[in-house]
Coordinates of C-alpha atoms and ligand atoms in Angstrom, one line a residue:
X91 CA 111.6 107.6 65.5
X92 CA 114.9 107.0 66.3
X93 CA 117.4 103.8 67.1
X94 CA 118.8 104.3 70.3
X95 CA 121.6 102.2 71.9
X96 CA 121.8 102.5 76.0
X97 CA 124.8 101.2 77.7
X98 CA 123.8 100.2 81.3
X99 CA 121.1 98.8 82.8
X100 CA 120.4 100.4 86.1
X101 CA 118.1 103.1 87.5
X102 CA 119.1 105.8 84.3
X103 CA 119.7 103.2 81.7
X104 CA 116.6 100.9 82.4
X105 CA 114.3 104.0 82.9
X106 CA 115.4 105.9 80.0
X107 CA 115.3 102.8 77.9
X108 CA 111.8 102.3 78.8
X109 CA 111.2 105.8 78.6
X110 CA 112.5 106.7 75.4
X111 CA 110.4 103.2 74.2
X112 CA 107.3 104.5 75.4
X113 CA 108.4 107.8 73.3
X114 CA 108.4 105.6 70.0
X115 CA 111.6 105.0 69.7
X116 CA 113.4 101.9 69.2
X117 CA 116.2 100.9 71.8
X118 CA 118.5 98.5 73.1
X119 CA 119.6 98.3 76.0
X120 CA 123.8 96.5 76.5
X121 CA 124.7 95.6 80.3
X122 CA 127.6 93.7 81.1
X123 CA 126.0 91.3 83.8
X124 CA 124.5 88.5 82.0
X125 CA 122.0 87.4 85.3
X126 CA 120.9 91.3 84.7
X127 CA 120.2 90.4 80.8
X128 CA 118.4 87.6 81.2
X129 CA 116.4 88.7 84.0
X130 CA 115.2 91.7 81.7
X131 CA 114.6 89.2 78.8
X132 CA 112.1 87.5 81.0
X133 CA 110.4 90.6 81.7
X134 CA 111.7 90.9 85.3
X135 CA 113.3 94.4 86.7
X136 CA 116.4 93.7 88.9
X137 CA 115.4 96.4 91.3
X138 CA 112.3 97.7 92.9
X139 CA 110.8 101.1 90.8
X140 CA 107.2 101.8 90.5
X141 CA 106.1 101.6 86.4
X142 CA 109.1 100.5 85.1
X143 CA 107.8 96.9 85.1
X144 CA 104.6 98.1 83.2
X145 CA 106.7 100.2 80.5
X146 CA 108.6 97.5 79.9
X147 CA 105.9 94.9 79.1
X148 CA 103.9 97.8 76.9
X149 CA 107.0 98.1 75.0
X150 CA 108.5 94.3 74.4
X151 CA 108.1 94.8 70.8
X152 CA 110.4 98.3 70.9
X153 CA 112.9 97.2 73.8
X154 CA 116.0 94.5 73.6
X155 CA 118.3 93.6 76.2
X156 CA 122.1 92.5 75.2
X157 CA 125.3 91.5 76.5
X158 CA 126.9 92.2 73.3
X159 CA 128.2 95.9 72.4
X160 CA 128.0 95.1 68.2
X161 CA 123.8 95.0 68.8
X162 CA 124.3 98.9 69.1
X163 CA 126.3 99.3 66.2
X164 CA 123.8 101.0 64.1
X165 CA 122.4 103.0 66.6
X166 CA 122.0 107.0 65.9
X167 CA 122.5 107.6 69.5
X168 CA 124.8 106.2 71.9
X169 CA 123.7 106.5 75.7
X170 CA 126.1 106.0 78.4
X171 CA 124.4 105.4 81.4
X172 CA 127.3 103.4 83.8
X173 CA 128.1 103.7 87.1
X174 CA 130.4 106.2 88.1
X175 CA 131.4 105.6 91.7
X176 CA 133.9 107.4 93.9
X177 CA 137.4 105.9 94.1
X178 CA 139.4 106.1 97.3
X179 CA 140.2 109.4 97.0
X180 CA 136.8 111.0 96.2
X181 CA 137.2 111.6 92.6
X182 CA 134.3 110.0 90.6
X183 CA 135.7 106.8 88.7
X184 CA 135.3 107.0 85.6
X185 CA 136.9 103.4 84.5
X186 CA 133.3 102.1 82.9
X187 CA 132.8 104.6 81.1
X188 CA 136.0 104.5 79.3
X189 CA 135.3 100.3 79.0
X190 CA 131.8 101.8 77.1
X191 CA 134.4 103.9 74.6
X192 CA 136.8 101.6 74.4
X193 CA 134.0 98.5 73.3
X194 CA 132.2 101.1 71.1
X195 CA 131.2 99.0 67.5
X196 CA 132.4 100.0 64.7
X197 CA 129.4 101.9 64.3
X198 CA 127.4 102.6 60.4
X199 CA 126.2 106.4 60.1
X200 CA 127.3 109.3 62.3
X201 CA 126.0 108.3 66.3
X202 CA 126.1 111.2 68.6
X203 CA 127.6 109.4 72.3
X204 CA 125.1 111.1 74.8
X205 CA 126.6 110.8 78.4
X206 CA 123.8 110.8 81.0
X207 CA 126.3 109.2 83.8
X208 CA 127.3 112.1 86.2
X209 CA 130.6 113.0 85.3
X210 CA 133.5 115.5 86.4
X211 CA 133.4 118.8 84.4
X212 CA 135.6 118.3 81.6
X213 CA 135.0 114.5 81.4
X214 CA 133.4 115.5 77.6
X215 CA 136.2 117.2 76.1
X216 CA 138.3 114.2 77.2
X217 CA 136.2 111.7 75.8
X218 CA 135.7 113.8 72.5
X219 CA 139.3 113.9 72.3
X220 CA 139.5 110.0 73.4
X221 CA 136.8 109.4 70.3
X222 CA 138.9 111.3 68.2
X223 CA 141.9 109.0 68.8
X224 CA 140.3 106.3 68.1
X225 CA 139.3 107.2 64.7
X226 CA 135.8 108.4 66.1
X227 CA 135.9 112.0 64.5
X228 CA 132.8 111.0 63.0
X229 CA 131.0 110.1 66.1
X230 CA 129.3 112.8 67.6
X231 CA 129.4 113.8 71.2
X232 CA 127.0 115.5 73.8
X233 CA 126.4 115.6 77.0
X234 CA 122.8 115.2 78.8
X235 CA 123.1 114.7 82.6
X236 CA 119.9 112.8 84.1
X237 CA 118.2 114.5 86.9
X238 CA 115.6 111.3 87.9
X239 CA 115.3 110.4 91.7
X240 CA 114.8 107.4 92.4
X241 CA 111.4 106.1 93.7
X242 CA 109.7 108.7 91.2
X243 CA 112.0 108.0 88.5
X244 CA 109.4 107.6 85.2
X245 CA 107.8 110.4 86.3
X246 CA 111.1 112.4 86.5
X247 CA 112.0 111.6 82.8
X248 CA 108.3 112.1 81.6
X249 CA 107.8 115.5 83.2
X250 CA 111.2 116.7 83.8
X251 CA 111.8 120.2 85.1
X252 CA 114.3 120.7 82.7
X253 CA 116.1 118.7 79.5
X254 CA 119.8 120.2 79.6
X255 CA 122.0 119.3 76.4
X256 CA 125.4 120.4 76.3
X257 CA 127.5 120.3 73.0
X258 CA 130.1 122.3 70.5
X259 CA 128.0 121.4 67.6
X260 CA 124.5 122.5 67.7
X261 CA 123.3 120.0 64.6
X262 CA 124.1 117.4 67.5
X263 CA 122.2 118.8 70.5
X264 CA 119.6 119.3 68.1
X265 CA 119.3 115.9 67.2
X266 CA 119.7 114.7 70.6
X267 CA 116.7 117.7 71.2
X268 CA 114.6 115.4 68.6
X269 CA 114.2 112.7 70.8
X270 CA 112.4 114.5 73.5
X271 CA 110.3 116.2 71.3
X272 CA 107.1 114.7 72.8
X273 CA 108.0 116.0 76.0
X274 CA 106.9 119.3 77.2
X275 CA 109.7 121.1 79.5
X276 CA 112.6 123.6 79.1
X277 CA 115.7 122.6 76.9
X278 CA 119.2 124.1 78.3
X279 CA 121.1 123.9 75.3
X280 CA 124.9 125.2 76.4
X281 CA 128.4 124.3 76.6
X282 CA 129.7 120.6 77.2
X283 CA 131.1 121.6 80.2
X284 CA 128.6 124.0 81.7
X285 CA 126.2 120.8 81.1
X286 CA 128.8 118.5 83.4
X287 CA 128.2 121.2 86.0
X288 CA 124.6 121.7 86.1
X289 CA 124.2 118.3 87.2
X290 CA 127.0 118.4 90.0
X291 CA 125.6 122.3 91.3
X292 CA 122.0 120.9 91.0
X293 CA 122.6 117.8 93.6
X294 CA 125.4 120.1 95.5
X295 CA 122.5 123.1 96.4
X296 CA 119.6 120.3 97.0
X297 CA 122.2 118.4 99.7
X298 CA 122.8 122.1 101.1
X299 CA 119.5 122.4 102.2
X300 CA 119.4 119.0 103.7
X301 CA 122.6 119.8 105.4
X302 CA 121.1 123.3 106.3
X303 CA 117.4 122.2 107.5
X304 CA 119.0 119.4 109.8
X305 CA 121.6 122.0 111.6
X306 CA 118.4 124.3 112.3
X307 CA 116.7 121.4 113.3
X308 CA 119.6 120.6 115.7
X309 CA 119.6 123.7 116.8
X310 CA 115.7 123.7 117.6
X311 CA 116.2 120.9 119.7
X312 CA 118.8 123.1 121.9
X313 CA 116.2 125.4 121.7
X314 CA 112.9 124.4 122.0
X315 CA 111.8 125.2 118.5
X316 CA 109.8 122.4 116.3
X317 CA 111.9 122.4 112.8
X318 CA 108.7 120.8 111.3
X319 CA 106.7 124.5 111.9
X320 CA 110.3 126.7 111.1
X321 CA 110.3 124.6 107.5
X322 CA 106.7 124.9 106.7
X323 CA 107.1 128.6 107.5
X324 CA 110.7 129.0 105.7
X325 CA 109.3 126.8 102.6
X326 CA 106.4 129.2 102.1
X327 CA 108.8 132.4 101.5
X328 CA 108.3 132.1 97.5
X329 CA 112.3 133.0 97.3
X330 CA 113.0 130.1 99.2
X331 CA 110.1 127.2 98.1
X332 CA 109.4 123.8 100.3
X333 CA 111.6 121.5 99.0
X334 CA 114.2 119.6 100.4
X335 CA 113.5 121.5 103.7
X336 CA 113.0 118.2 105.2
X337 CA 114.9 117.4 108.7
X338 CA 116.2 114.1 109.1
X339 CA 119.3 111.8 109.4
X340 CA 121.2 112.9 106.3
X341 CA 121.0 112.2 102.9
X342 CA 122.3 108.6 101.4
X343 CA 121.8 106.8 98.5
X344 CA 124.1 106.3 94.8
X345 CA 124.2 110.3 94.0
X346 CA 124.5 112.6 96.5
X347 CA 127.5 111.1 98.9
X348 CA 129.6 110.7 95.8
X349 CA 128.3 113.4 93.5
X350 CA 129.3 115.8 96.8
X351 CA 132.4 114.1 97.2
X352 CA 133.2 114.3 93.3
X353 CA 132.3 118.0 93.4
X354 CA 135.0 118.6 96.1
X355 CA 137.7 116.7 94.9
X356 CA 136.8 118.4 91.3
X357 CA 137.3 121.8 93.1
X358 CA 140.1 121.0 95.3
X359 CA 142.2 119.3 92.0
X360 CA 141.7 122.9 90.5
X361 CA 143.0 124.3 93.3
X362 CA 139.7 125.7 94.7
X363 CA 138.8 124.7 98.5
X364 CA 135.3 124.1 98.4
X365 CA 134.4 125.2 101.9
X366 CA 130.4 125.0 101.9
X367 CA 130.1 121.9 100.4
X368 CA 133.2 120.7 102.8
X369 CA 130.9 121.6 105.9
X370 CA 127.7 119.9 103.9
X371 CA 129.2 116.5 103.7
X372 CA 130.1 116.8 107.3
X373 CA 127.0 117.9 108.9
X374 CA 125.5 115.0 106.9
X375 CA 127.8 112.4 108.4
X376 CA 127.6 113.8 112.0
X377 CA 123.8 113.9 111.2
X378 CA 123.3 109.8 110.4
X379 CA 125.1 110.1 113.9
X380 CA 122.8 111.7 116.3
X381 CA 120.4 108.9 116.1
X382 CA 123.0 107.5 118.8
X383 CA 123.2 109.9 121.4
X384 CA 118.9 110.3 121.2
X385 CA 118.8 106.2 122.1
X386 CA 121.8 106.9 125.0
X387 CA 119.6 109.5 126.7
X388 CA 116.6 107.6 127.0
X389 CA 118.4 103.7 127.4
X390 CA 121.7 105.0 129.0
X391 CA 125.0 102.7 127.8
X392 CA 123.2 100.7 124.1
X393 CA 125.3 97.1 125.5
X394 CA 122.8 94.7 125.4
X395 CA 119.8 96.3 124.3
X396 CA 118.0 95.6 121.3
X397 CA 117.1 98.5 118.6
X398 CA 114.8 97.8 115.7
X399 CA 115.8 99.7 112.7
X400 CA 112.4 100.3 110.3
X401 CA 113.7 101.1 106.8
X402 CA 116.6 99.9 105.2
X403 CA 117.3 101.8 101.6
X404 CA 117.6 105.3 101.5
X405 CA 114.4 106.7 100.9
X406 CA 111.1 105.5 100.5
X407 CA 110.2 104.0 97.3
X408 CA 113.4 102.4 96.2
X409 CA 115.3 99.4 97.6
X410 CA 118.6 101.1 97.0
X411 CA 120.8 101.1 100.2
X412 CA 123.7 102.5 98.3
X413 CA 125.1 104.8 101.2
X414 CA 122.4 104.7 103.0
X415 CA 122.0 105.9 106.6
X416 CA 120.5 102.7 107.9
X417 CA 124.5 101.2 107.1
X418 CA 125.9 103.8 109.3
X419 CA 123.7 103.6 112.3
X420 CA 123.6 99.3 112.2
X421 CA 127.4 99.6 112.1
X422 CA 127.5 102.2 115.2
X423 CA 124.7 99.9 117.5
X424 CA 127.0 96.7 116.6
X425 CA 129.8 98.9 118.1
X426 CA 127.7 99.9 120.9
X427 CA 127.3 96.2 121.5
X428 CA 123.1 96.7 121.1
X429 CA 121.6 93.7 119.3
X430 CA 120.2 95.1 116.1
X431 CA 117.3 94.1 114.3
X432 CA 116.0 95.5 110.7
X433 CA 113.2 95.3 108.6
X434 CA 112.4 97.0 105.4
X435 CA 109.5 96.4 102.8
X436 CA 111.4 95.9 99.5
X437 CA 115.1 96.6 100.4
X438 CA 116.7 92.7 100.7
X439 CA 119.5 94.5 103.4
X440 CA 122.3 92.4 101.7
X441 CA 125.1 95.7 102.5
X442 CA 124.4 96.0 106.3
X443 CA 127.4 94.4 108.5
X444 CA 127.5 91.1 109.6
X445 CA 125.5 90.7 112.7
X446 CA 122.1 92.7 111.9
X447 CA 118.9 90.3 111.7
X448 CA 116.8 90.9 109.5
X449 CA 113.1 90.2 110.2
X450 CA 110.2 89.9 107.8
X451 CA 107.6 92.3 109.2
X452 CA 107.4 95.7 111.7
X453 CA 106.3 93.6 114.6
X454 CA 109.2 90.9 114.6
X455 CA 111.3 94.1 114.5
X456 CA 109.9 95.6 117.3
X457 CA 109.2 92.3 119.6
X458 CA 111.2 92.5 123.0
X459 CA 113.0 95.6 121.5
X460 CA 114.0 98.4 123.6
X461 CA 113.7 101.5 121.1
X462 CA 112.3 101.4 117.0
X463 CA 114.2 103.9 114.9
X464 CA 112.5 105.0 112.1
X465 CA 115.0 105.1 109.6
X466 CA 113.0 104.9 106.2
X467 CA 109.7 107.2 105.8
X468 CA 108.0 103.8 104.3
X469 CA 104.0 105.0 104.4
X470 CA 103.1 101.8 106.2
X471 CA 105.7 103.4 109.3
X472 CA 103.0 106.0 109.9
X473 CA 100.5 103.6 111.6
X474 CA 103.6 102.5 114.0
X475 CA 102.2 104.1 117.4
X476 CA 99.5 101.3 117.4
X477 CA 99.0 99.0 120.8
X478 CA 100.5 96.0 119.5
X479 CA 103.7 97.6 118.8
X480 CA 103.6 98.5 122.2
X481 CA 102.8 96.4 123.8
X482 CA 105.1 94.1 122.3
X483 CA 108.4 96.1 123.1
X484 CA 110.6 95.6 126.0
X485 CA 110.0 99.3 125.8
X486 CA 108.2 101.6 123.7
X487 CA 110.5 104.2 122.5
X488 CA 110.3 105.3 119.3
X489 CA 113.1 107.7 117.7
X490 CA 111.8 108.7 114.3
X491 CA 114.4 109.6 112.3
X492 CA 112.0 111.3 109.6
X493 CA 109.5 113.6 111.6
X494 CA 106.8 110.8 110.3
X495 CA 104.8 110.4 113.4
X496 CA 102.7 113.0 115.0
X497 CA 104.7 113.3 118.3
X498 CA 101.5 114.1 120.3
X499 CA 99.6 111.5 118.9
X500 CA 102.5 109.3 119.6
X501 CA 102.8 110.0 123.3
X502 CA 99.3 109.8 123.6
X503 CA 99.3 106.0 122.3
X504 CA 102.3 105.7 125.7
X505 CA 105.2 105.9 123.4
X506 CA 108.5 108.2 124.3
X507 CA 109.1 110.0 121.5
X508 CA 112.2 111.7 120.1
X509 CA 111.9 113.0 116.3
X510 CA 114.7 115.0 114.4
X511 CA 114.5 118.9 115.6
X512 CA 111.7 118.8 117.5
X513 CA 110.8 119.5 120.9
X514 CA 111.1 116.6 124.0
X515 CA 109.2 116.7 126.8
X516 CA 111.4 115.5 129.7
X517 CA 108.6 112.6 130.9
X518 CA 109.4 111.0 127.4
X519 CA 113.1 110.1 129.0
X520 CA 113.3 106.3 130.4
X521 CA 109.5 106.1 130.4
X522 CA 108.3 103.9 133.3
X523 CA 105.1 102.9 132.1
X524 CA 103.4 102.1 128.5
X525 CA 100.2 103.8 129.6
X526 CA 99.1 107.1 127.9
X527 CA 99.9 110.0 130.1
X528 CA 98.1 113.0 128.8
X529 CA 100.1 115.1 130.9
X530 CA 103.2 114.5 129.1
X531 CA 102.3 117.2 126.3
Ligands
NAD53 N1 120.4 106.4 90.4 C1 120.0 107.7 90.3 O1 119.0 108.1 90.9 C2 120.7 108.6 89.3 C3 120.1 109.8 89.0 C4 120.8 110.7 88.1 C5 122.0 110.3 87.6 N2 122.6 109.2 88.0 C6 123.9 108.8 87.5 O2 123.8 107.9 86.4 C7 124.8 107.0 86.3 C8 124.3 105.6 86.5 O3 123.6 105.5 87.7 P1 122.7 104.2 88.1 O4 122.1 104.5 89.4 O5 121.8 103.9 87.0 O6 123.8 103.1 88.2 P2 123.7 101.5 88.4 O7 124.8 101.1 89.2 O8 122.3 101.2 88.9 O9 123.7 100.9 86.9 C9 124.9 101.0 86.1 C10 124.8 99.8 85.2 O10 125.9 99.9 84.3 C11 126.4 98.6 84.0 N3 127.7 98.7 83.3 C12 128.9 98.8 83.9 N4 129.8 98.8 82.9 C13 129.2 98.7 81.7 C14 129.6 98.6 80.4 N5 130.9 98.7 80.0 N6 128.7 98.5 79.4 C15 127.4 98.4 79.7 N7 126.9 98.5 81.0 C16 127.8 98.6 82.0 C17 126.4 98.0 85.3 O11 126.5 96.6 85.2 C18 125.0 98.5 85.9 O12 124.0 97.6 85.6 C19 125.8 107.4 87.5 O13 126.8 108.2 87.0 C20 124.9 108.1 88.4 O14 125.6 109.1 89.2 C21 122.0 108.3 88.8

């Protein structure tokens, strides 16, 4: 079993220092917040993740949690796991992961740095060379991109699809190979730099099909299709498979806006316009946008009226809001002048603007409200076409922003209904009564 040093504490560091823990092996884990630190030392996870909280108590006796960068000093494996956010200009920052370099120990043995923060193609030769300046020749270097979603994200690392391990020296990728032993999946062993990119194609083709579903699902609604019946039938052409054929209002959260953006800028610095990807990232930011124009049809001008937004973070099972759609659409009903209120199950909805209230449970969301958006398909939103819902809106419009709801069923319990590609029946528009109308259908 191996020692293994993990700098960063978020979503990859935390659950592949737990992981790799629950492997056998011995880690420690080095953030630089100390309220983080000590939060883990009591046992507490700073975010919302199913199992992490029970991997960490099984493993106490396996897992430390430090502020100081000499604890990993004799570590055989160095894994970076920081942040590496967009800066103004779309390129991925890579600032803490040089910090990480930079604060390395001087470290016993021969450590192999293993960079699992998504990183530009060709970050690894520069960090090899920037070890090598620093009288690192002797530390190894490989890169092994993290493919976890959040929400799912033990799961992910314990059944992965794939293990990919790029490096120019195979004894390395063979020792970083080791420490997955006990996990059954494919190993892409390849270049440093081919590595870098299967990470940034991976999230670049799975955004495409989001991008692509929701532009079929927009045109289905100028069409009369129902998106939800073209994607079952499209996902079961074996060439094409179900997933991510899911219509909505765009893809958010901490990868795919800035891994998409980094992709671009990565292309466009060597001189390649990126066109498909270009048109991706757009449809996805016109997409967070349509919600609008679905409330103005049924309420006419938003001034005044008061929208309940259901979900705050960007998917179900996380409370991560990073770039989530929920901040786009509160910011455009402010602007509207609608009165916007938001409720989520775990996400605290700290990021939204000033001006949203934030409510403790579905029904002070939806009391007096004129339209709920479903913005977050939470399992508990399914049961939302219930009489007390109703009957406690100003007016009972539902937009559901994640094809959750059965739209018959819906209309049946007197809701209007508008989902995400998906046929409207003109009697759902500025509803004048709650009661079921069977005729609507
Ligand atoms: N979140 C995901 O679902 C996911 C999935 C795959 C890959 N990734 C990639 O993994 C990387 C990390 O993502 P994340 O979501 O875990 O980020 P995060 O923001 O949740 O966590 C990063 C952590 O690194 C810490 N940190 C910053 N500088 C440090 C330093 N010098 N030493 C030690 N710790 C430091 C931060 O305090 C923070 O706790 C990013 O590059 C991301 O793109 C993320």
């Amino acid at each position: 079993m191996a020692r293994v040093g993990i700098f960063g504490a978020g979503w990859v560091g935390l659950v592949t220092g737990a992981c790799f823990a629950e492997l056998g092996h011995e880690v420690v884990v080095r953030d630089v917040l100390p309220a983080k630190i000590e939060s883990l030392r009591r046992g507490e996870v700073p975010f919302f993740e199913d199992d992490v909280p029970e991997l960490l108590v099984r493993n106490r006796d396996r897992l430390s949690f430090t502020l100081d960068p000499a604890d990993v000093a004799d570590c055989e494996f160095l894994f970076v796991c920081v942040d590496t956010p967009p800066t103004a200009s779309g390129d991925a920052d890579l600032s803490r992961v040089w910090t990480v370099i930079d604060e390395l120990p001087a470290v016993t043995g021969n450590p192999i740095v293993v960079m699992k923060s998504t990183v530009p193609v060709g970050t690894g030769e520069k960090v090899r060379a920037g070890l090598d300046e620093r009288g690192l020749a002797h530390v190894g270097y490989v890169s092994n991109p993290e493919f976890l979603a959040e929400g799912k994200a033990v799961g992910d690392f314990m059944k992965p699809d794939r293990i990919v391990i790029g490096s120019s020296v195979r004894a390395d990728a063979a020792r970083v190979a080791s420490l997955y032993a006990s996990i059954d999946a494919p190993i892409v062993q390849c270049d440093v730099n081919s590595a870098e990119m299967i990470k940034l194609a991976a999230n670049a083709f799975l955004m495409t099909r989001i991008s692509f579903i929701n532009e079929i699902a927009n045109v289905c609604e100028a069409t009369g299709a129902d998106v939800v019946m073209v994607a079952e039938g499209v996902g079961l052409d074996r060439r094409l498979g179900p997933h991510f054929l899911r219509a909505g209002i765009g893809y958010g959260g901490s990868c795919f806006p800035k891994d998409s953006l980094a992709l671009k800028q990565l292309a466009s610095n060597s001189g390649y316009h990126f066109q498909l990807l270009s048109a991706v990232i757009e449809v996805n930011e016109l997409q967070k946008r349509r919600v609008i124009g679905k409330l103005k049809r049924h309420l006419g001008p938003l001034r005044g009226k008061t929208v309940a937004l259901l979900g705050l973070a960007f998917k179900a099972g996380t409370d991560d809001m990073r770039e989530a759609p929920s901040i786009v659409l509160a910011s455009r009903l402010l602007a509207e002048g609608a009165d916007v209120r938001a409720w989520d199950p775990v996400a605290s909805g700290g990021s939204l603007p000033r001006g949203v209230e934030i409510v403790d449970s579905v029904l002070d969301a939806v009391r007096g409200a004129d339209a709920a958006v479903i913005v977050t398909e939470w399992p508990e939103l399914k049961e939302l076409a219930r009489d007390e819902v109703r009957l406690s809106m100003a007016n009972p419009l539902i937009v559901d922003g994640r094809n959750l709801l059965d739209p018959e069923a819906t209309r049946r319990a007197g809701f209007a209904y508008e989902g995400i590609g998906r046929p409207t029946s003109p009697s759902d528009v500025l509803p004048q009564t709650p009661e079921p109308a069977r005729s609507e259908a």
